[in-house]
mmCIF file of N, CA, C and O in Angstrom:
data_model
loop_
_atom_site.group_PDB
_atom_site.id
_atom_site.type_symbol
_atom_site.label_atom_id
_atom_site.label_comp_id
_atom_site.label_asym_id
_atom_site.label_seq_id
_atom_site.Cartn_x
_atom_site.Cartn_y
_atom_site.Cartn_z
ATOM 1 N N UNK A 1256 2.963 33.349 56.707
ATOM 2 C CA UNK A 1256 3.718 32.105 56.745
ATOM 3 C C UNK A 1256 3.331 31.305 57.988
ATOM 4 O O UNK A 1256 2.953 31.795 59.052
ATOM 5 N N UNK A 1257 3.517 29.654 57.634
ATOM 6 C CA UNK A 1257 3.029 29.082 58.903
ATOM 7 C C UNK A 1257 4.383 28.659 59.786
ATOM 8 O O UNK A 1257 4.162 27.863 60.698
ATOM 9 N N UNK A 1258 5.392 28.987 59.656
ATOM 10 C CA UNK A 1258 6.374 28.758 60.520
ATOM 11 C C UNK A 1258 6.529 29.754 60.976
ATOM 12 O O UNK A 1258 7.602 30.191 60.561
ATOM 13 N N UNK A 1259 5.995 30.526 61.731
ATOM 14 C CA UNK A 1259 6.100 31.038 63.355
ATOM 15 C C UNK A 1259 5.736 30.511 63.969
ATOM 16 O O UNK A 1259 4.755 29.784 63.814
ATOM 17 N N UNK A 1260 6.317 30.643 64.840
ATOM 18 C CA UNK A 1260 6.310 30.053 66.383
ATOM 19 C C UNK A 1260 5.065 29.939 67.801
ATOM 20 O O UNK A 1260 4.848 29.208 68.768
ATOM 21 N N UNK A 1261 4.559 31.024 67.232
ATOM 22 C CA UNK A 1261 3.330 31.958 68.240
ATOM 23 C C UNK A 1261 1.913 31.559 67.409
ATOM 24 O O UNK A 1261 1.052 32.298 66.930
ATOM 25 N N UNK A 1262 2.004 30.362 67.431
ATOM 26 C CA UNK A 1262 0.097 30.102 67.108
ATOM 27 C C UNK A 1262 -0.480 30.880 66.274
ATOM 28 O O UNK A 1262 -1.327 31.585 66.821
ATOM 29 N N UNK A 1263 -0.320 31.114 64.681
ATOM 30 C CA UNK A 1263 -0.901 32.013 64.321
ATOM 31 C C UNK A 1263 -1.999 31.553 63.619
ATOM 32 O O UNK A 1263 -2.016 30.782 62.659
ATOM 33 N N UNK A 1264 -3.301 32.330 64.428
ATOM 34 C CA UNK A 1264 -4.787 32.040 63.881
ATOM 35 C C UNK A 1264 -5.061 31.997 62.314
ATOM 36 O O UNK A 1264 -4.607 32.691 61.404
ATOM 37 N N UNK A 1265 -5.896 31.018 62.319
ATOM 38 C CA UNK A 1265 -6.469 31.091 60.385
ATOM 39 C C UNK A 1265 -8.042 31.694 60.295
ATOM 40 O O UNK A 1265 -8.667 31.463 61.330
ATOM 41 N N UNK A 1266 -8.596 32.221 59.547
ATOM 42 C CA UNK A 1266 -9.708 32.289 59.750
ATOM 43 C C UNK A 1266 -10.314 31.249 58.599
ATOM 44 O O UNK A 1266 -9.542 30.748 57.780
ATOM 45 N N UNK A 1267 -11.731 30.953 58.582
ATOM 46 C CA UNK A 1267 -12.200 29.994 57.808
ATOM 47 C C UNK A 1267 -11.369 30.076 56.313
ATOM 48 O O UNK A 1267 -10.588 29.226 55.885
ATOM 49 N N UNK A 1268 -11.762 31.327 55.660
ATOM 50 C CA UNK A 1268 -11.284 31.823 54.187
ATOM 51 C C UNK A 1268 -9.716 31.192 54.181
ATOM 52 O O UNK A 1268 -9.353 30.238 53.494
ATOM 53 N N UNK A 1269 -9.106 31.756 54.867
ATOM 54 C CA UNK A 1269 -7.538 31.189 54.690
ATOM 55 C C UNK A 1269 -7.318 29.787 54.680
ATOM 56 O O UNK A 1269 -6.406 29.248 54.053
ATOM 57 N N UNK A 1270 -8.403 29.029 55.583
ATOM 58 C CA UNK A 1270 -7.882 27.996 55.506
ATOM 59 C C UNK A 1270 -8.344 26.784 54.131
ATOM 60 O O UNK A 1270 -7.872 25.778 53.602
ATOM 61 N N UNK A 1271 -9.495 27.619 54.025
ATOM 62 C CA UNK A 1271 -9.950 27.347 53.030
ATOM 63 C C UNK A 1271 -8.555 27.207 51.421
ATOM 64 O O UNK A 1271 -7.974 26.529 50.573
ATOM 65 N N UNK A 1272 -8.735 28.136 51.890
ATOM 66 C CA UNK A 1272 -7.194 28.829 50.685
ATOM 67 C C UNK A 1272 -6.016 27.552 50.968
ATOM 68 O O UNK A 1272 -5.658 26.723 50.131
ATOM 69 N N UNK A 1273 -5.622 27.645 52.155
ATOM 70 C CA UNK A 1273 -4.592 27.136 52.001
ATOM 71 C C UNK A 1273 -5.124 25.506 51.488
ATOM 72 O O UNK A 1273 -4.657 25.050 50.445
ATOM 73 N N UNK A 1274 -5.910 24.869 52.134
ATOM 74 C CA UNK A 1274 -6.545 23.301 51.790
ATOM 75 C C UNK A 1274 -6.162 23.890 50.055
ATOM 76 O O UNK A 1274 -5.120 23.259 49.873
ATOM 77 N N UNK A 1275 -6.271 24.274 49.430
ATOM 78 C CA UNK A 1275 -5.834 23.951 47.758
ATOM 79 C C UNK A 1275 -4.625 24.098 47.647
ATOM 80 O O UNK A 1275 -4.227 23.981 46.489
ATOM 81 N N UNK A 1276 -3.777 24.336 48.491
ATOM 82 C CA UNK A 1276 -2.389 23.339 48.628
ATOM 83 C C UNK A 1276 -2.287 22.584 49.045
ATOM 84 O O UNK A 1276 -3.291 21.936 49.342
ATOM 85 N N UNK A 1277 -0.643 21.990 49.459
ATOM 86 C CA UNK A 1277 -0.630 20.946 49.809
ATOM 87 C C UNK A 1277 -0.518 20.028 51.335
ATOM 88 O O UNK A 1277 -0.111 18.893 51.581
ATOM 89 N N UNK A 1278 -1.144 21.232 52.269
ATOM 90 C CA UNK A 1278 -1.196 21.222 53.717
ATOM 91 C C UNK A 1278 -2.149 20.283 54.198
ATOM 92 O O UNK A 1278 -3.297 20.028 53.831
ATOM 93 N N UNK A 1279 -1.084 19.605 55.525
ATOM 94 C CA UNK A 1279 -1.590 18.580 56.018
ATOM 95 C C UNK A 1279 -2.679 19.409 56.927
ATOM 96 O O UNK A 1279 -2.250 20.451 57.423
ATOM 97 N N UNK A 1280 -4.188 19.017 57.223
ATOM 98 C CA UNK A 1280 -4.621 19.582 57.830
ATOM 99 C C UNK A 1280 -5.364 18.507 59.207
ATOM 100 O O UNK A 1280 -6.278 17.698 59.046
ATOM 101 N N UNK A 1281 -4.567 18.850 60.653
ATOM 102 C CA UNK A 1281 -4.325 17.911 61.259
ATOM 103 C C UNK A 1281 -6.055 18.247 62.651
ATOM 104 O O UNK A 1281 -6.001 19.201 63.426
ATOM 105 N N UNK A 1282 -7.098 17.449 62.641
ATOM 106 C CA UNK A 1282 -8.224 18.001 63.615
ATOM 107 C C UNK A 1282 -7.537 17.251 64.259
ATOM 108 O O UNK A 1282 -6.966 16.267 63.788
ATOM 109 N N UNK A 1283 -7.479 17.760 65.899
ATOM 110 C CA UNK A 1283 -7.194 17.250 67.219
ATOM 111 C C UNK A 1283 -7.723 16.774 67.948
ATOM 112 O O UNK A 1283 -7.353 16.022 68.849
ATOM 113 N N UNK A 1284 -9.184 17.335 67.522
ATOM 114 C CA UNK A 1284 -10.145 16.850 68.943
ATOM 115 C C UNK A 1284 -10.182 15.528 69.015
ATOM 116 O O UNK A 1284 -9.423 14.843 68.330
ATOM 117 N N UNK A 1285 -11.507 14.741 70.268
ATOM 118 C CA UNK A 1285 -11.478 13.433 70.230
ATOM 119 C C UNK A 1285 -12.250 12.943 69.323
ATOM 120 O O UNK A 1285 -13.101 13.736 68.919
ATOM 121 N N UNK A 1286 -12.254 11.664 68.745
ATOM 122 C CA UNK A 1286 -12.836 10.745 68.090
ATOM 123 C C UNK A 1286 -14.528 11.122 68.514
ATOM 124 O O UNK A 1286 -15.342 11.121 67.591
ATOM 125 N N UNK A 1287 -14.874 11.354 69.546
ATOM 126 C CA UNK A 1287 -16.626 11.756 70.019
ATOM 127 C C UNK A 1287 -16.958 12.952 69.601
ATOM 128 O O UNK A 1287 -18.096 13.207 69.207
ATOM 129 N N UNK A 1288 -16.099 13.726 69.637
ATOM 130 C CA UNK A 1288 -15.965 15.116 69.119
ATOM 131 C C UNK A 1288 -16.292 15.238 67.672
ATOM 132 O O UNK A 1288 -17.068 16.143 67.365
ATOM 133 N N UNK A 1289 -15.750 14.350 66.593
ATOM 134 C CA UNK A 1289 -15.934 14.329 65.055
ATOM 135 C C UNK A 1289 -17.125 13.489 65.169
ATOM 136 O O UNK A 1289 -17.999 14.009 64.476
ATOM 137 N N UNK A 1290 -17.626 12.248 65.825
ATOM 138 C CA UNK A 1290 -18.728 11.672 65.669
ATOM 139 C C UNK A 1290 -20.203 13.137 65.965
ATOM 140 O O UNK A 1290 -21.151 13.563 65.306
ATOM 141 N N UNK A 1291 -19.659 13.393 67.168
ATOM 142 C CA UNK A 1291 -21.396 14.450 67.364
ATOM 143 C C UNK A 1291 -21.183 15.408 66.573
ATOM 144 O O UNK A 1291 -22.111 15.676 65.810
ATOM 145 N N UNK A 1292 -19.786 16.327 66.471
ATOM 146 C CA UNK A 1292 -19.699 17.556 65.532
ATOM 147 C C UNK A 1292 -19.659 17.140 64.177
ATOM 148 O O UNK A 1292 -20.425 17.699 63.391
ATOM 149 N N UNK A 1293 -19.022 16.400 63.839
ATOM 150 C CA UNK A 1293 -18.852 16.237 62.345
ATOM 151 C C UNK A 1293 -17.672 16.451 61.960
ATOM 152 O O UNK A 1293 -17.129 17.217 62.757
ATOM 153 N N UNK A 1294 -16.695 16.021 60.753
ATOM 154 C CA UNK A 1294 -15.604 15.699 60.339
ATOM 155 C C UNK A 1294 -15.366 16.745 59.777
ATOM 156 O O UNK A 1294 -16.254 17.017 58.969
ATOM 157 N N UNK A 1295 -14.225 17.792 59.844
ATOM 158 C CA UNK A 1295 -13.600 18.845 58.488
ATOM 159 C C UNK A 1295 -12.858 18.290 57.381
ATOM 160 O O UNK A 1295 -11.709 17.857 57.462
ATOM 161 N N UNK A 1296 -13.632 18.327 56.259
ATOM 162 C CA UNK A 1296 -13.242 17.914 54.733
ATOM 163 C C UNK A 1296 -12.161 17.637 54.920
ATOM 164 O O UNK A 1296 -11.856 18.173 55.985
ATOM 165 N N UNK A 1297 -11.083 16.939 54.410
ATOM 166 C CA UNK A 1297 -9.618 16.659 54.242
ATOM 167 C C UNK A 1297 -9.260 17.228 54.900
ATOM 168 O O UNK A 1297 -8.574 18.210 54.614
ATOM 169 N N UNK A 1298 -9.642 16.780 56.431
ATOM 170 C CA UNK A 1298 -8.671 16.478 57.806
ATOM 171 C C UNK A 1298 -8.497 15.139 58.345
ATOM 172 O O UNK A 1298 -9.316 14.345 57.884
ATOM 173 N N UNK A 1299 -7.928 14.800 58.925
ATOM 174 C CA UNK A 1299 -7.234 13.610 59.603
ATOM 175 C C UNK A 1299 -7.534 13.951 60.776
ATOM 176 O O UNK A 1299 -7.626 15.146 61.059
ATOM 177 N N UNK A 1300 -7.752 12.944 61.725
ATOM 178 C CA UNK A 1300 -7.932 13.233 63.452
ATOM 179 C C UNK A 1300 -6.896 12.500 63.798
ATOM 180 O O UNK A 1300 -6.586 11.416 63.303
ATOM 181 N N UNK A 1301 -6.276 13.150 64.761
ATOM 182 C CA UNK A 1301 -5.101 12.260 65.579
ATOM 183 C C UNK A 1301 -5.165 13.324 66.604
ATOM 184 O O UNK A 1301 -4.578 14.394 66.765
ATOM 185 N N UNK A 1302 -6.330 12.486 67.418
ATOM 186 C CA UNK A 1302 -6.426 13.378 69.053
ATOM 187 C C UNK A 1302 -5.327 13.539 69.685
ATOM 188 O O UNK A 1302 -4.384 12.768 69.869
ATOM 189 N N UNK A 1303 -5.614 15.185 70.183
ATOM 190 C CA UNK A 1303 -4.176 15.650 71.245
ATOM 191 C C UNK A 1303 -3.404 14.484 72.204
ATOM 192 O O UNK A 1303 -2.234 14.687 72.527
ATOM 193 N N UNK A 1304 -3.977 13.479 72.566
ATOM 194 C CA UNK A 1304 -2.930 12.734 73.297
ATOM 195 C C UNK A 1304 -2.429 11.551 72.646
ATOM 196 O O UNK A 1304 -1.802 10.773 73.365
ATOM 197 N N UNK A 1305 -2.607 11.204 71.206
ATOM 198 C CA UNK A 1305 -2.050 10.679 70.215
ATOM 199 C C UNK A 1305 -1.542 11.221 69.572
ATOM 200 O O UNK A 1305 -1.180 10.422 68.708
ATOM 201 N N UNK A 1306 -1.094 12.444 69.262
ATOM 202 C CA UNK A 1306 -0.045 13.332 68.239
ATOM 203 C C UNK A 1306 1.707 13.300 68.566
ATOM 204 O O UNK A 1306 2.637 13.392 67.765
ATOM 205 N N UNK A 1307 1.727 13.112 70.243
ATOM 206 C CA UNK A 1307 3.193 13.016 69.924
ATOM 207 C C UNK A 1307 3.420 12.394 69.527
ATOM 208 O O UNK A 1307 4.102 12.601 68.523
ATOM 209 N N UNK A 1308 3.037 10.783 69.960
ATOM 210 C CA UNK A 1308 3.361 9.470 69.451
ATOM 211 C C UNK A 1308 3.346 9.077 67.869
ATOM 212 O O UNK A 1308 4.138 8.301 67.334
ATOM 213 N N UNK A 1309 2.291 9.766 67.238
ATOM 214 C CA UNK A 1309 2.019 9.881 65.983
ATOM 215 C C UNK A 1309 2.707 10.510 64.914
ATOM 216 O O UNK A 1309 2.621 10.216 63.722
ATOM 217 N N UNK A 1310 3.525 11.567 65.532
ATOM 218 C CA UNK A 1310 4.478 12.286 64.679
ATOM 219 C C UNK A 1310 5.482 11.594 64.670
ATOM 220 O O UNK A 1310 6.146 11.651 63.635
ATOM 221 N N UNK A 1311 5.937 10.761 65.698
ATOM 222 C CA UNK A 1311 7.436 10.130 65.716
ATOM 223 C C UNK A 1311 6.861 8.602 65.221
ATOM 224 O O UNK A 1311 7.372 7.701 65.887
ATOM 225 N N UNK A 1312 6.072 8.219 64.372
ATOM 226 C CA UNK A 1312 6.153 7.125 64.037
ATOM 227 C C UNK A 1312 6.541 6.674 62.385
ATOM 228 O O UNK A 1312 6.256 7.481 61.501
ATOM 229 N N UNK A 1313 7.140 5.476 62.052
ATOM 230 C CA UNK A 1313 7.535 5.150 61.192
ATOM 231 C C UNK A 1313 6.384 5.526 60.325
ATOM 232 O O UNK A 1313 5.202 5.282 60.563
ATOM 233 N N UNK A 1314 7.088 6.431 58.823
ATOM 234 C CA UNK A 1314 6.013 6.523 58.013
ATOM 235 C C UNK A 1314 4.847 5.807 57.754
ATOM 236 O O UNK A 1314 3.698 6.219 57.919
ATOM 237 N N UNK A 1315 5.335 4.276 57.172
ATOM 238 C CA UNK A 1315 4.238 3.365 56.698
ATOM 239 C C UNK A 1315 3.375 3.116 57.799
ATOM 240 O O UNK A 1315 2.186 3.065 57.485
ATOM 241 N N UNK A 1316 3.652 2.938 59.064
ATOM 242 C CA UNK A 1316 3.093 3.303 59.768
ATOM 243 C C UNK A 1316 1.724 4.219 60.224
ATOM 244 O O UNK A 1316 0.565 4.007 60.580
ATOM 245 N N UNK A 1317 2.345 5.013 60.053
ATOM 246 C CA UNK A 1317 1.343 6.225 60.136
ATOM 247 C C UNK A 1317 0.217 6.382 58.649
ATOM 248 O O UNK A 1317 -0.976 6.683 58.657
ATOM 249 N N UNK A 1318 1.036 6.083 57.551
ATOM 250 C CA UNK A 1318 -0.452 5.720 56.717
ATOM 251 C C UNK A 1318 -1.450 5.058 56.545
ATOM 252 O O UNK A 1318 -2.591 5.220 56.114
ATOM 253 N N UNK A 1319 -0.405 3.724 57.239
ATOM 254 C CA UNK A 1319 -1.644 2.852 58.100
ATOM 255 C C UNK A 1319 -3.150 2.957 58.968
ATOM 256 O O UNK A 1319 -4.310 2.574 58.818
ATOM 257 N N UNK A 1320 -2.416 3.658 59.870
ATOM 258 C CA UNK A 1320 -3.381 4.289 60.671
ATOM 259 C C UNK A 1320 -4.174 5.221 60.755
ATOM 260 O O UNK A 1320 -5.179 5.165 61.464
ATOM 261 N N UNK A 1321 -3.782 6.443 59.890
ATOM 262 C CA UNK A 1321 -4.234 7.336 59.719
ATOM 263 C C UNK A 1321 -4.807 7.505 57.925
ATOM 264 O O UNK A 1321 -5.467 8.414 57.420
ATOM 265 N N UNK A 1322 -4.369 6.522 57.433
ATOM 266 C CA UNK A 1322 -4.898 6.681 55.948
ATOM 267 C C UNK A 1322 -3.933 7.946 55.260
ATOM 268 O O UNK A 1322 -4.411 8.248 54.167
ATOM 269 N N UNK A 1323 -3.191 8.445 55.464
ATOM 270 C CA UNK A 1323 -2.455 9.555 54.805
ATOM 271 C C UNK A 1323 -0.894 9.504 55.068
ATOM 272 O O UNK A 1323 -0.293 9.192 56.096
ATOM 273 N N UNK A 1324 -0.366 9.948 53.689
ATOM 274 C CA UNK A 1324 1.072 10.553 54.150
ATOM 275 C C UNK A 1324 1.702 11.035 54.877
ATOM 276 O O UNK A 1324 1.911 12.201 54.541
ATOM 277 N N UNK A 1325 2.442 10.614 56.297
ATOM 278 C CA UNK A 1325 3.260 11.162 57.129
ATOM 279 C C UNK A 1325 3.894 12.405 56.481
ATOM 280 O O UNK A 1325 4.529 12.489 55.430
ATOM 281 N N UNK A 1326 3.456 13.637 57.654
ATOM 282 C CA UNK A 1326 4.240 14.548 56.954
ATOM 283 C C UNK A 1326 5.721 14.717 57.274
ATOM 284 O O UNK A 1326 6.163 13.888 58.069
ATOM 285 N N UNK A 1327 6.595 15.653 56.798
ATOM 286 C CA UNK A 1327 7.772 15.528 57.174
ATOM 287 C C UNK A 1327 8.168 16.840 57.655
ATOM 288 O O UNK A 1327 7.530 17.868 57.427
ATOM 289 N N UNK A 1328 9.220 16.774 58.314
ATOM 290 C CA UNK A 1328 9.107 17.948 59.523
ATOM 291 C C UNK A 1328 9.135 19.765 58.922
ATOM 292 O O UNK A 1328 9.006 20.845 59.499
ATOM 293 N N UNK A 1329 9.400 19.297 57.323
ATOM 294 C CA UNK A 1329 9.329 20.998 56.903
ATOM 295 C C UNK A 1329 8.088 21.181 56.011
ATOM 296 O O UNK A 1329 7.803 22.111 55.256
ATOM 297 N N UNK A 1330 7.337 19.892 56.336
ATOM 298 C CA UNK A 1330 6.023 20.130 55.002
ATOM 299 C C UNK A 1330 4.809 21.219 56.352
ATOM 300 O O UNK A 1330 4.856 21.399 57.569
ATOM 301 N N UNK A 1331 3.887 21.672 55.248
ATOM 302 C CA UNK A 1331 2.957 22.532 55.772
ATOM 303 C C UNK A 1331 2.089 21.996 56.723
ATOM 304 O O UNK A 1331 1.319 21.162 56.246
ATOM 305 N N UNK A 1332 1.957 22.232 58.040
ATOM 306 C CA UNK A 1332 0.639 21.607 58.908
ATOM 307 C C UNK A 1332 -0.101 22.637 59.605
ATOM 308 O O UNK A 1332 0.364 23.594 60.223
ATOM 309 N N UNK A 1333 -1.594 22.246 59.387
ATOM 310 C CA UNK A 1333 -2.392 22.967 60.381
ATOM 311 C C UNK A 1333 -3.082 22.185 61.612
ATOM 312 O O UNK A 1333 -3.527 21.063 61.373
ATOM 313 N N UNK A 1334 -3.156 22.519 62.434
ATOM 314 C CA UNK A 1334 -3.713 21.772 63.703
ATOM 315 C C UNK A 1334 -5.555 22.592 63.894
ATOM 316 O O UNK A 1334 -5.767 23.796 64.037
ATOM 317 N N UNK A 1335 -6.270 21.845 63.852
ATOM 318 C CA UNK A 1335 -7.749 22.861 64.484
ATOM 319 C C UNK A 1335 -8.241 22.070 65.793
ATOM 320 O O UNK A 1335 -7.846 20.931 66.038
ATOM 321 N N UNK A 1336 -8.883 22.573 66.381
ATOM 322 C CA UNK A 1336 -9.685 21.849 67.419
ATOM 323 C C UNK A 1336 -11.054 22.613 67.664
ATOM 324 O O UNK A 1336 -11.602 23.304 66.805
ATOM 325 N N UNK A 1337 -11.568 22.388 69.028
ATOM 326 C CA UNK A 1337 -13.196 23.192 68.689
ATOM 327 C C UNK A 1337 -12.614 24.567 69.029
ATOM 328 O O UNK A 1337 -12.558 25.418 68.142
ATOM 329 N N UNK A 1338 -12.208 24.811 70.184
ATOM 330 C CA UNK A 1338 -11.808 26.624 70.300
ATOM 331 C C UNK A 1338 -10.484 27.429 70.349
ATOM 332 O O UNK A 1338 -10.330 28.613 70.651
ATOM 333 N N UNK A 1339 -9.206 26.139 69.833
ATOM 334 C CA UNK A 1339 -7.850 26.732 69.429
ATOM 335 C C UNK A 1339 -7.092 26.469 70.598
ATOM 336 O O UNK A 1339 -5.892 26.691 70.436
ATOM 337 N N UNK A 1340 -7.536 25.912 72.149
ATOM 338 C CA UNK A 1340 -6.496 25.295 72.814
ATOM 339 C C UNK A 1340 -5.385 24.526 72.290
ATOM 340 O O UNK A 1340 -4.181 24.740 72.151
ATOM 341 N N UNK A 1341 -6.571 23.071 71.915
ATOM 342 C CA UNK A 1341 -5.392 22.025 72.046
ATOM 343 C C UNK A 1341 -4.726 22.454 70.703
ATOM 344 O O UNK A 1341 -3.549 22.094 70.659
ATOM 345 N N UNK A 1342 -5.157 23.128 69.589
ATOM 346 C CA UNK A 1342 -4.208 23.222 68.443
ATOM 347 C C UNK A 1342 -3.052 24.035 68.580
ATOM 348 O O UNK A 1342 -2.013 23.929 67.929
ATOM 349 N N UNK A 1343 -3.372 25.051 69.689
ATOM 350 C CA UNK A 1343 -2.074 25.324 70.220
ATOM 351 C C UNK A 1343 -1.020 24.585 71.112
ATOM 352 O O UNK A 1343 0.055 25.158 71.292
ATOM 353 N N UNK A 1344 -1.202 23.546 71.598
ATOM 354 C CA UNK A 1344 -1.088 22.962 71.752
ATOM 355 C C UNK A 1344 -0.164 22.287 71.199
ATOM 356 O O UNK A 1344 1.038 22.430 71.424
ATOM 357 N N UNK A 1345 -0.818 21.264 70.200
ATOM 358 C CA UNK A 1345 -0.156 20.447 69.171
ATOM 359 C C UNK A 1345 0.407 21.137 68.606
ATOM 360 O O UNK A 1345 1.412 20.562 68.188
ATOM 361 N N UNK A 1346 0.346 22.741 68.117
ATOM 362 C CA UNK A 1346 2.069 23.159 67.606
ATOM 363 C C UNK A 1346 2.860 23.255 68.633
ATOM 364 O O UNK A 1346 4.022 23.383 68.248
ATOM 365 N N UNK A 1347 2.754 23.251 69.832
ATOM 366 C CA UNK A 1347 3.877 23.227 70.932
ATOM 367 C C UNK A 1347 4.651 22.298 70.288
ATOM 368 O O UNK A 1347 5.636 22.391 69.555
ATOM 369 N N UNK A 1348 3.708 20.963 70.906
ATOM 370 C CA UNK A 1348 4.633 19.356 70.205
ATOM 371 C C UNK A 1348 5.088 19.123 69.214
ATOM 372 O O UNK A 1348 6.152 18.507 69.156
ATOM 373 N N UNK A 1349 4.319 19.609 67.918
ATOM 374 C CA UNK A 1349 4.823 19.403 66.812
ATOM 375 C C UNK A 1349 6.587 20.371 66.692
ATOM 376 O O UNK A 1349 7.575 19.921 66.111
ATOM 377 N N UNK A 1350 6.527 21.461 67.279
ATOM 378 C CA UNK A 1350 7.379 22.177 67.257
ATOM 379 C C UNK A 1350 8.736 21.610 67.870
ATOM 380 O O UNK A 1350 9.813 21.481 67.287
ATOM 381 N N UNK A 1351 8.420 21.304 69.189
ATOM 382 C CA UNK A 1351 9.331 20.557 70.099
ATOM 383 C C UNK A 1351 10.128 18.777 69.511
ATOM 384 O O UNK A 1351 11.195 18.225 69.782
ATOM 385 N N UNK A 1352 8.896 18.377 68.596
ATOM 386 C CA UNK A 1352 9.646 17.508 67.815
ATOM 387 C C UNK A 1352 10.592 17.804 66.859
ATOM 388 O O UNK A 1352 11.341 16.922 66.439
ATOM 389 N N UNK A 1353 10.656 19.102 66.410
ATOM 390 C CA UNK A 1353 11.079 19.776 65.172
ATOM 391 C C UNK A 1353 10.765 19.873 63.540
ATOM 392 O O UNK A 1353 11.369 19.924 62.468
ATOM 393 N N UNK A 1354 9.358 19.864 64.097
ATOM 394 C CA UNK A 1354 8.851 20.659 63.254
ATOM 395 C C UNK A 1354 8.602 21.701 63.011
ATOM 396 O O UNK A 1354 8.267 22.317 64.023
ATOM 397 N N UNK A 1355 8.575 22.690 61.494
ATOM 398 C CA UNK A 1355 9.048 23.497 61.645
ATOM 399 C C UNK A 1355 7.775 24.570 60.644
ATOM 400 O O UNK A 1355 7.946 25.784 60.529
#
């Protein structure tokens, strides 16, 4: 389950798995980061120092900007980045907003 609390790692396969549901799958890194590395299939970027702001914004909003459905605080999210800092990270925040 992804509501624990304690960062729990995905490995490629799982996440794989889970992407054929209906999980938001959130890349963190920066905007330079997806330009030189390259984009993960049906992810969204909303770099670590745009995510708080980004979670607390008015839905339409946020589809605006991000091209996708605001999630809502009990739908499924994954956070990745290049080596699992900042996605730990962003579940801090996401958490602390109350998400769950």
């Amino acid at each position: 389950s992804l509501c624990t609390g304690e960062a729990p790692s995905l490995s490629y396969q799982e996440l794989k798995d889970l992407k054929k549901t209906n999980v938001l799958h959130i890349d963190v890194r920066e905007r330079w980061e997806i330009d030189r590395f390259g984009k993960i299939p049906a992810s969204i970027n909303i770099p670590l120092g745009e995510l708080v702001e980004a979670l607390q914004m008015d839905p339409a909003e946020f589809k605006e900007q991000y091209n996708q459905k605001m999630p809502s605080k009990s739908d499924p999210v994954v956070f990745s980045c290049l080596a699992g800092t900042r996605s730990k990270q962003a579940l801090g925040f996401a958490t602390s907003l109350g998400f769950s």
